[in-house]
CSV table of C-alpha atoms in Angstrom, one decimal:
chain,number,residue,atom,x,y,z
A,1,MET,CA,102.9,45.6,105.0
A,2,LYS,CA,106.2,47.3,104.9
A,3,ILE,CA,107.7,47.0,108.4
A,4,ARG,CA,108.5,50.6,109.2
A,5,ILE,CA,108.6,49.7,112.9
A,6,LEU,CA,111.9,47.8,112.3
A,7,ALA,CA,113.7,50.9,111.2
A,8,GLY,CA,117.0,51.1,113.0
A,9,ALA,CA,116.7,47.6,114.3
A,10,VAL,CA,118.3,45.6,111.6
A,11,ALA,CA,121.6,45.6,109.7
A,12,LEU,CA,121.8,46.3,106.0
A,13,VAL,CA,122.2,43.4,103.6
A,14,SER,CA,124.3,43.5,100.5
A,15,SER,CA,122.3,44.1,97.3
A,16,LEU,CA,124.1,41.4,95.4
A,17,ALA,CA,122.4,38.1,94.8
A,18,LEU,CA,124.0,35.2,96.8
A,19,SER,CA,125.0,31.9,95.2
A,20,GLY,CA,126.3,28.7,96.6
A,21,CYS,CA,129.4,28.9,98.7
A,22,GLY,CA,132.0,26.5,100.1
A,23,LEU,CA,131.7,24.2,97.1
A,24,LEU,CA,134.5,22.4,95.3
A,25,PRO,CA,135.3,23.6,91.7
A,26,GLY,CA,132.9,21.9,89.3
A,27,ALA,CA,130.5,20.9,92.0
A,28,ASP,CA,127.7,23.1,90.6
A,29,ALA,CA,127.4,21.1,87.4
A,30,ASP,CA,124.5,18.9,88.6
A,31,ARG,CA,122.7,21.6,90.7
A,32,SER,CA,119.5,23.4,89.8
A,33,THR,CA,119.3,27.1,90.7
A,34,VAL,CA,116.4,27.9,93.1
A,35,THR,CA,115.6,31.6,93.4
A,36,VAL,CA,114.4,33.2,96.6
A,37,TRP,CA,113.3,36.8,96.9
A,38,LEU,CA,114.0,38.4,100.3
A,39,MET,CA,113.7,42.0,101.3
A,40,LYS,CA,116.7,44.2,102.0
A,41,GLY,CA,117.4,44.4,105.7
A,42,SER,CA,115.5,41.2,106.7
A,43,ALA,CA,118.6,39.0,107.2
A,44,SER,CA,122.3,39.7,107.5
A,45,GLN,CA,124.9,38.6,105.1
A,46,GLY,CA,126.3,36.2,107.7
A,47,PHE,CA,123.0,34.5,108.2
A,48,LEU,CA,122.4,34.0,104.5
A,49,ASP,CA,125.9,32.7,104.0
A,50,ARG,CA,125.4,30.2,106.9
A,51,PHE,CA,122.0,29.1,105.6
A,52,THR,CA,123.2,28.7,102.1
A,53,ALA,CA,126.2,26.5,103.0
A,54,SER,CA,124.1,24.3,105.3
A,55,TYR,CA,121.2,24.0,103.0
A,56,GLU,CA,123.2,23.2,99.9
A,57,ALA,CA,125.3,20.6,101.8
A,58,GLU,CA,122.0,18.9,102.8
A,59,HIS,CA,120.5,19.2,99.3
A,60,PRO,CA,123.2,18.4,96.7
A,61,THR,CA,120.9,19.1,93.7
A,62,VAL,CA,120.1,22.7,94.8
A,63,ARG,CA,122.0,25.9,94.3
A,64,LEU,CA,120.4,28.8,96.2
A,65,GLU,CA,120.1,32.2,94.7
A,66,PHE,CA,118.9,35.0,97.0
A,67,VAL,CA,117.7,38.1,95.2
A,68,LEU,CA,117.2,41.1,97.5
A,69,GLN,CA,114.3,43.5,96.9
A,70,GLU,CA,113.3,47.0,98.0
A,71,TRP,CA,110.1,47.5,100.0
A,72,GLY,CA,109.2,50.4,97.9
A,73,GLY,CA,107.0,49.3,95.0
A,74,ILE,CA,107.2,45.7,95.9
A,75,GLY,CA,103.4,45.0,95.7
A,76,PRO,CA,103.1,45.4,91.9
A,77,LYS,CA,106.4,43.5,91.4
A,78,VAL,CA,105.2,40.5,93.4
A,79,LEU,CA,101.8,40.5,91.6
A,80,LYS,CA,103.5,40.5,88.3
A,81,ALA,CA,105.7,37.6,89.4
A,82,LEU,CA,102.7,35.6,90.5
A,83,ASP,CA,101.1,36.0,87.1
A,84,SER,CA,104.2,34.8,85.3
A,85,ASP,CA,105.7,31.4,84.5
A,86,ASP,CA,109.1,32.2,85.9
A,87,ALA,CA,108.3,33.3,89.4
A,88,PRO,CA,110.8,32.7,92.2
A,89,ALA,CA,110.4,29.6,94.3
A,90,VAL,CA,109.9,31.6,97.5
A,91,ILE,CA,109.0,35.3,98.2
A,92,GLU,CA,109.2,37.1,101.5
A,93,VAL,CA,106.2,39.4,102.0
A,94,GLY,CA,104.9,41.6,104.7
A,95,ASN,CA,102.6,39.7,107.0
A,96,THR,CA,99.6,41.9,106.2
A,97,GLN,CA,100.2,41.7,102.4
A,98,VAL,CA,99.3,38.0,102.1
A,99,ALA,CA,95.6,38.6,101.6
A,100,GLN,CA,96.3,40.9,98.6
A,101,TYR,CA,98.5,38.3,97.0
A,102,ALA,CA,96.2,35.4,97.8
A,103,GLU,CA,93.3,37.2,96.1
A,104,SER,CA,95.3,36.9,92.8
A,105,GLY,CA,95.0,33.1,92.9
A,106,GLY,CA,98.8,32.7,92.5
A,107,LEU,CA,99.8,31.3,95.8
A,108,ARG,CA,100.3,27.7,96.8
A,109,ASP,CA,98.2,26.4,99.7
A,110,LEU,CA,100.7,25.5,102.5
A,111,THR,CA,98.1,24.3,105.0
A,112,LEU,CA,99.3,20.7,105.0
A,113,GLU,CA,103.0,21.7,105.5
A,114,SER,CA,102.1,24.2,108.2
A,115,LEU,CA,100.3,21.5,110.3
A,116,ARG,CA,102.4,18.4,109.5
A,117,ASP,CA,105.9,19.8,109.4
A,118,LEU,CA,106.0,23.2,111.1
A,119,GLY,CA,103.7,23.1,114.1
A,120,GLY,CA,101.6,25.9,112.7
A,121,GLU,CA,99.1,25.7,115.6
A,122,ASP,CA,101.8,27.2,117.8
A,123,TRP,CA,102.7,30.2,115.7
A,124,LEU,CA,102.4,33.8,116.8
A,125,PRO,CA,98.8,34.9,115.9
A,126,GLY,CA,100.0,38.2,114.5
A,127,LEU,CA,102.0,36.4,111.9
A,128,ALA,CA,99.8,33.3,111.3
A,129,GLU,CA,96.4,34.9,111.1
A,130,PRO,CA,97.1,37.3,108.3
A,131,GLY,CA,98.7,34.5,106.3
A,132,ARG,CA,95.5,32.4,106.6
A,133,ILE,CA,92.8,33.2,104.1
A,134,ASN,CA,89.4,31.4,104.2
A,135,GLY,CA,90.9,28.6,106.3
A,136,ALA,CA,93.9,28.0,104.0
A,137,GLN,CA,97.5,28.9,105.1
A,138,TYR,CA,99.3,30.7,102.3
A,139,GLY,CA,101.8,32.7,104.3
A,140,ILE,CA,104.3,30.9,106.6
A,141,PRO,CA,105.4,33.1,109.5
A,142,TRP,CA,109.1,34.0,109.3
A,143,TYR,CA,109.8,36.7,111.9
A,144,ALA,CA,108.1,39.4,114.0
A,145,ALA,CA,108.7,42.7,115.6
A,146,ASN,CA,106.4,44.9,117.7
A,147,ARG,CA,106.4,47.9,119.9
A,148,VAL,CA,107.4,48.0,123.6
A,149,VAL,CA,107.8,50.8,126.1
A,150,ILE,CA,111.3,52.3,126.1
A,151,TYR,CA,112.0,54.2,129.3
A,152,HIS,CA,114.6,56.5,130.8
A,153,LYS,CA,115.9,54.6,133.9
A,154,ASP,CA,117.3,57.8,135.6
A,155,LEU,CA,113.9,59.6,135.4
A,156,PHE,CA,112.1,56.6,136.8
A,157,ALA,CA,114.6,56.6,139.7
A,158,GLN,CA,114.3,60.3,140.3
A,159,ALA,CA,110.5,59.9,140.6
A,160,GLY,CA,111.0,57.1,143.1
A,161,ILE,CA,109.6,54.5,140.8
A,162,THR,CA,111.1,51.1,141.5
A,163,GLU,CA,108.6,48.7,139.9
A,164,ILE,CA,107.8,48.4,136.2
A,165,PRO,CA,104.0,48.7,135.7
A,166,THR,CA,102.3,45.5,134.5
A,167,THR,CA,98.7,46.8,134.3
A,168,ARG,CA,97.1,49.8,132.5
A,169,ASP,CA,96.1,51.4,135.8
A,170,ALA,CA,99.5,51.1,137.2
A,171,TRP,CA,101.0,52.5,134.0
A,172,LEU,CA,98.8,55.5,134.1
A,173,ASP,CA,99.7,56.1,137.8
A,174,THR,CA,103.4,55.7,137.0
A,175,THR,CA,103.2,58.0,134.0
A,176,GLU,CA,101.3,60.7,135.9
A,177,ARG,CA,104.0,60.7,138.6
A,178,LEU,CA,106.7,61.1,135.9
A,179,ASP,CA,104.8,64.0,134.2
A,180,THR,CA,106.1,66.9,136.2
A,181,ALA,CA,107.4,70.3,135.4
A,182,GLY,CA,110.2,70.0,132.9
A,183,ARG,CA,109.6,66.3,132.3
A,184,GLN,CA,107.2,64.5,130.1
A,185,GLY,CA,105.6,61.3,131.5
A,186,ILE,CA,105.4,59.9,128.0
A,187,TYR,CA,105.8,61.3,124.5
A,188,LEU,CA,103.0,59.9,122.4
A,189,ALA,CA,102.1,61.6,119.2
A,190,GLY,CA,98.4,62.1,118.6
A,191,GLN,CA,98.2,60.1,115.4
A,192,ASN,CA,100.1,56.9,116.4
A,193,TRP,CA,97.3,54.7,115.2
A,194,TYR,CA,99.2,51.4,115.5
A,195,VAL,CA,99.4,52.0,119.3
A,196,LEU,CA,95.7,52.9,119.3
A,197,ALA,CA,94.9,49.7,117.5
A,198,GLY,CA,96.4,47.7,120.5
A,199,PHE,CA,94.2,49.6,123.0
A,200,ILE,CA,91.1,48.9,120.8
A,201,TRP,CA,92.0,45.2,120.6
A,202,ASP,CA,92.5,45.0,124.4
A,203,GLU,CA,88.9,46.3,124.8
A,204,GLY,CA,87.6,43.7,122.4
A,205,GLY,CA,87.1,46.1,119.5
A,206,GLU,CA,88.3,46.1,115.9
A,207,LEU,CA,89.4,48.6,113.3
A,208,ALA,CA,87.1,46.9,110.8
A,209,GLU,CA,84.9,43.8,110.8
A,210,ASP,CA,84.3,41.1,108.2
A,211,ARG,CA,80.5,40.5,107.9
A,212,GLY,CA,80.6,37.6,105.5
A,213,GLY,CA,82.9,39.3,103.1
A,214,ASP,CA,81.3,42.7,103.7
A,215,TRP,CA,84.0,44.7,105.5
A,216,ARG,CA,82.9,47.6,107.7
A,217,GLY,CA,84.8,50.2,109.7
A,218,ALA,CA,84.3,49.5,113.4
A,219,LEU,CA,85.9,52.5,115.2
A,220,HIS,CA,82.5,53.6,116.5
A,221,SER,CA,81.8,50.4,118.5
A,222,PRO,CA,81.7,50.8,122.3
A,223,ALA,CA,84.8,48.7,122.7
A,224,ALA,CA,86.8,50.7,120.1
A,225,LEU,CA,85.7,54.0,121.8
A,226,ARG,CA,87.0,52.7,125.1
A,227,GLY,CA,90.3,52.1,123.5
A,228,MET,CA,90.4,55.6,122.1
A,229,ASP,CA,89.5,57.0,125.6
A,230,PHE,CA,92.5,55.2,127.1
A,231,TYR,CA,94.7,56.6,124.4
A,232,ARG,CA,93.5,60.1,125.1
A,233,THR,CA,94.2,59.8,128.8
A,234,LEU,CA,97.7,58.4,128.2
A,235,GLN,CA,98.6,60.9,125.5
A,236,GLY,CA,97.7,63.8,127.8
A,237,LEU,CA,100.5,62.8,130.2
A,238,GLY,CA,103.1,64.4,127.9
A,239,ASP,CA,103.5,67.1,125.3
A,240,GLY,CA,103.1,65.0,122.1
A,241,PRO,CA,101.5,66.9,119.2
A,242,LYS,CA,97.8,66.1,118.7
A,243,ASP,CA,97.9,66.6,114.9
A,244,ALA,CA,101.0,64.6,113.9
A,245,ASP,CA,102.3,61.1,113.9
A,246,GLU,CA,105.4,59.6,115.6
A,247,GLN,CA,107.6,60.7,112.7
A,248,THR,CA,106.7,64.4,112.9
A,249,PRO,CA,109.0,65.1,114.6
A,250,PRO,CA,110.7,61.7,115.0
A,251,GLU,CA,109.9,60.5,118.5
A,252,THR,CA,113.5,59.2,118.9
A,253,ASP,CA,114.8,62.7,118.5
A,254,VAL,CA,112.4,64.0,121.1
A,255,PHE,CA,113.4,61.2,123.6
A,256,ALA,CA,117.1,61.9,123.0
A,257,GLY,CA,116.6,65.4,124.5
A,258,GLY,CA,116.6,63.7,127.9
A,259,SER,CA,113.4,65.0,129.5
A,260,VAL,CA,111.0,62.3,128.2
A,261,ALA,CA,110.4,59.3,130.5
A,262,GLN,CA,108.8,56.9,128.0
A,263,ILE,CA,108.0,56.3,124.3
A,264,ILE,CA,106.3,53.4,122.7
A,265,SER,CA,108.5,52.1,119.9
A,266,VAL,CA,110.5,49.1,118.7
A,267,PRO,CA,113.6,48.3,120.8
A,268,GLY,CA,115.8,49.1,117.9
A,269,SER,CA,114.9,52.8,118.3
A,270,ALA,CA,117.2,52.8,121.3
A,271,ALA,CA,120.2,52.8,119.0
A,272,LEU,CA,118.9,55.9,117.2
A,273,ILE,CA,118.3,57.6,120.6
A,274,GLU,CA,121.8,56.8,121.8
A,275,GLN,CA,123.3,57.9,118.5
A,276,GLN,CA,121.6,61.3,119.1
A,277,ASN,CA,122.6,61.5,122.7
A,278,PRO,CA,125.5,59.2,123.8
A,279,GLU,CA,124.9,60.2,127.4
A,280,LEU,CA,121.8,58.0,127.4
A,281,ARG,CA,123.8,54.8,126.8
A,282,GLY,CA,123.1,52.3,129.5
A,283,LYS,CA,120.2,54.4,130.8
A,284,LEU,CA,117.4,52.9,128.7
A,285,GLY,CA,115.1,50.1,129.7
A,286,TYR,CA,112.2,48.2,128.1
A,287,PHE,CA,109.0,46.6,129.2
A,288,PRO,CA,106.0,45.2,127.3
A,289,ILE,CA,103.0,47.5,126.8
A,290,PRO,CA,100.9,46.7,129.9
A,291,GLY,CA,97.5,45.1,129.6
A,292,LYS,CA,94.2,45.5,131.5
A,293,SER,CA,95.4,42.9,134.0
A,294,ALA,CA,98.8,41.6,135.0
A,295,ARG,CA,98.0,38.2,133.6
A,296,LYS,CA,99.1,39.2,130.1
A,297,PRO,CA,100.6,42.2,128.4
A,298,GLY,CA,98.6,44.5,126.2
A,299,ALA,CA,97.7,43.8,122.6
A,300,VAL,CA,100.2,45.1,120.0
A,301,PHE,CA,100.4,45.4,116.3
A,302,THR,CA,102.7,42.7,115.0
A,303,GLY,CA,104.8,43.7,112.0
A,304,GLY,CA,107.0,41.1,110.3
A,305,SER,CA,107.2,38.8,107.3
A,306,ASP,CA,105.7,35.7,106.0
A,307,LEU,CA,107.1,33.4,103.3
A,308,ILE,CA,105.0,32.5,100.3
A,309,VAL,CA,105.4,30.0,97.4
A,310,PRO,CA,104.0,31.0,94.0
A,311,GLU,CA,101.8,28.4,92.5
A,312,GLY,CA,103.4,28.9,89.1
A,313,ALA,CA,107.0,28.7,90.3
A,314,GLU,CA,109.0,26.1,88.3
A,315,ARG,CA,110.9,25.0,91.4
A,316,ARG,CA,107.8,25.0,93.6
A,317,SER,CA,108.6,21.8,95.5
A,318,GLU,CA,112.1,23.0,96.3
A,319,GLY,CA,110.5,26.3,97.4
A,320,VAL,CA,108.4,24.5,99.9
A,321,GLU,CA,111.4,22.7,101.4
A,322,ILE,CA,113.3,26.0,101.7
A,323,VAL,CA,110.3,27.6,103.5
A,324,LYS,CA,110.2,24.7,105.9
A,325,ALA,CA,113.9,25.1,106.7
A,326,LEU,CA,113.7,28.9,107.2
A,327,ALA,CA,110.6,28.6,109.4
A,328,GLY,CA,111.9,25.6,111.4
A,329,THR,CA,113.4,25.7,114.9
A,330,LYS,CA,117.1,25.7,113.9
A,331,TRP,CA,117.0,28.7,111.5
A,332,GLN,CA,114.4,30.5,113.5
A,333,THR,CA,116.8,30.5,116.4
A,334,GLU,CA,119.7,31.6,114.2
A,335,LEU,CA,117.7,34.5,112.7
A,336,ALA,CA,116.3,35.7,116.0
A,337,ARG,CA,119.8,35.9,117.6
A,338,ALA,CA,121.4,37.4,114.5
A,339,MET,CA,118.8,40.1,113.9
A,340,SER,CA,117.2,40.6,117.3
A,341,TYR,CA,113.8,39.5,116.0
A,342,VAL,CA,110.9,37.7,117.6
A,343,PRO,CA,110.9,34.1,116.4
A,344,ASN,CA,107.6,32.7,114.9
A,345,LYS,CA,106.6,30.7,118.0
A,346,PRO,CA,106.3,31.9,121.6
A,347,ALA,CA,108.0,28.7,122.7
A,348,LEU,CA,111.2,29.9,121.0
A,349,ALA,CA,111.2,33.3,122.9
A,350,GLY,CA,114.0,32.0,125.2
A,351,VAL,CA,116.5,32.0,122.4
A,352,VAL,CA,116.8,35.8,122.8
A,353,GLU,CA,117.2,35.7,126.6
A,354,GLY,CA,119.8,38.3,127.7
A,355,GLN,CA,118.6,40.7,125.0
A,356,GLU,CA,116.5,43.0,127.2
A,357,GLY,CA,114.7,44.8,124.4
A,358,THR,CA,114.0,41.8,122.3
A,359,SER,CA,112.8,39.8,125.3
A,360,ALA,CA,110.3,42.5,126.1
A,361,MET,CA,109.2,42.5,122.5
A,362,ALA,CA,108.8,38.7,122.5
A,363,ALA,CA,106.7,38.9,125.6
A,364,GLY,CA,104.4,41.4,124.0
A,365,ALA,CA,104.2,39.4,120.8
A,366,THR,CA,102.2,36.7,122.5
A,367,GLN,CA,99.3,39.2,122.3
A,368,GLY,CA,100.2,40.4,118.8
A,369,ARG,CA,97.6,41.2,116.1
A,370,ALA,CA,97.6,42.3,112.5
A,371,THR,CA,95.5,44.8,110.6
A,372,PRO,CA,92.2,43.7,109.1
A,373,GLY,CA,92.5,40.9,106.6
A,374,SER,CA,90.7,42.6,103.7
A,375,PRO,CA,92.7,42.6,100.5
A,376,SER,CA,91.7,46.3,100.2
A,377,TRP,CA,93.2,47.3,103.6
A,378,PRO,CA,96.2,49.0,101.9
A,379,ALA,CA,93.8,51.5,100.4
A,380,VAL,CA,92.8,52.5,104.0
A,381,GLU,CA,96.4,53.1,105.0
A,382,ALA,CA,97.2,55.0,101.8
A,383,ASP,CA,94.9,57.8,102.9
A,384,ASN,CA,94.4,56.8,106.5
A,385,PRO,CA,91.1,58.1,108.1
A,386,ILE,CA,92.1,56.9,111.5
A,387,LYS,CA,94.7,59.7,111.9
A,388,PRO,CA,92.4,62.7,111.5
A,389,TYR,CA,89.8,60.9,113.7
A,390,MET,CA,92.4,60.7,116.5
A,391,THR,CA,93.3,64.3,116.2
A,392,ALA,CA,89.7,65.4,116.2
A,393,VAL,CA,89.0,63.5,119.5
A,394,LEU,CA,92.2,64.8,121.1
A,395,GLU,CA,91.3,68.3,120.2
A,396,GLY,CA,87.9,68.0,121.9
A,397,GLY,CA,85.6,66.6,119.2
A,398,ASP,CA,82.8,64.2,120.1
A,399,PRO,CA,84.3,60.7,120.1
A,400,ALA,CA,81.2,58.9,118.9
A,401,GLU,CA,80.5,61.3,116.1
A,402,GLU,CA,84.1,61.4,114.9
A,403,ALA,CA,84.5,57.6,115.1
A,404,LYS,CA,81.4,57.1,113.0
A,405,LYS,CA,82.7,59.4,110.3
A,406,ALA,CA,86.0,57.5,110.3
A,407,SER,CA,84.3,54.2,110.2
A,408,ASP,CA,82.2,55.2,107.2
A,409,ARG,CA,85.4,56.3,105.4
A,410,ILE,CA,87.0,53.0,106.1
A,411,SER,CA,84.0,51.1,104.8
A,412,ALA,CA,84.1,53.2,101.6
A,413,LYS,CA,87.8,52.4,101.1
A,414,LEU,CA,87.1,48.7,101.7
A,415,GLY,CA,84.6,48.8,98.9
A,416,THR,CA,81.5,48.3,101.1
A,417,GLY,CA,80.5,51.9,101.9
């Protein structure tokens, strides 16, 4: 899936392909070009330069060529490449896109490498699970990002709040204290379905369930309904619209007005807020979305990227080695620090210590999840029945009835209705 939640969080990357650097004249003569497709914005020019120099020094027969792609329209382009005999050796894909590509039969099974060389049993579940199809690991986790609570420190202080909430109950209490005349306890748009998904997962529910290959919408389960009820309660402690998502209007613009105490977004949104209102610089804090108990944070949707190796790539073996390097400890550390990402293993979270927003994101990522693993899930998001369901409930509709209608629409889009 395109990682919209990273907007504003990463630097732009040059659109030119990168080639070997730091080599003596004529040193390329015996090198073979290995092509890697990455998405624009995923890694800085500096990171790619450092990786290229280091990798080529360690692999004298390889000349790396990074070709940067746009997220828009990438799905058909990747599928076409997988069906060709000149596919790149490595392709970066959204973590929730792997099932769609695996269905084509064009991906190399990387299960052995994930267990033998990369410690795959320790990866973040929100990246690893969508890359694993029918027990085979096709997508290797590269980086992650997820939502946290961004809060206005001055408004917390004015309300006499000195402790950050670590449970849902404490969060509701805190938000209610903040929601007074002229101030919103939280700005939460009515159709922020990624946030709702986390609350549903916390309750043990699902957006859709796989019944032996027969995918069914599951918003009407008792657990999922409890998640929606918590969303309704929290959303009511502010003035977010019931019939729009977080981009209508942009929640960062609303927060920049100075009267909103909290939003749920990626840490990179703080830069957009401060750009809109420079007076808020130094006044923004971050904490993981609270869970039902203080033992662990709340579940969150994990956006991010996996790396895949096309089965038909001419330089397939070299591609596997590049994936192992990019997903290994050294370059995971470099990437996380350079781009303020969550690395692919919780054990590496300490590498972003001192980056308050990224640290909060890394803490939440331990409870990260991804959207349902059906190859047809993109069809659900294209005309998302979850959004009108949320609006209907927030405007007073019967939750069970509205959830059942939305579940039936999901089942139909997944081809099982």
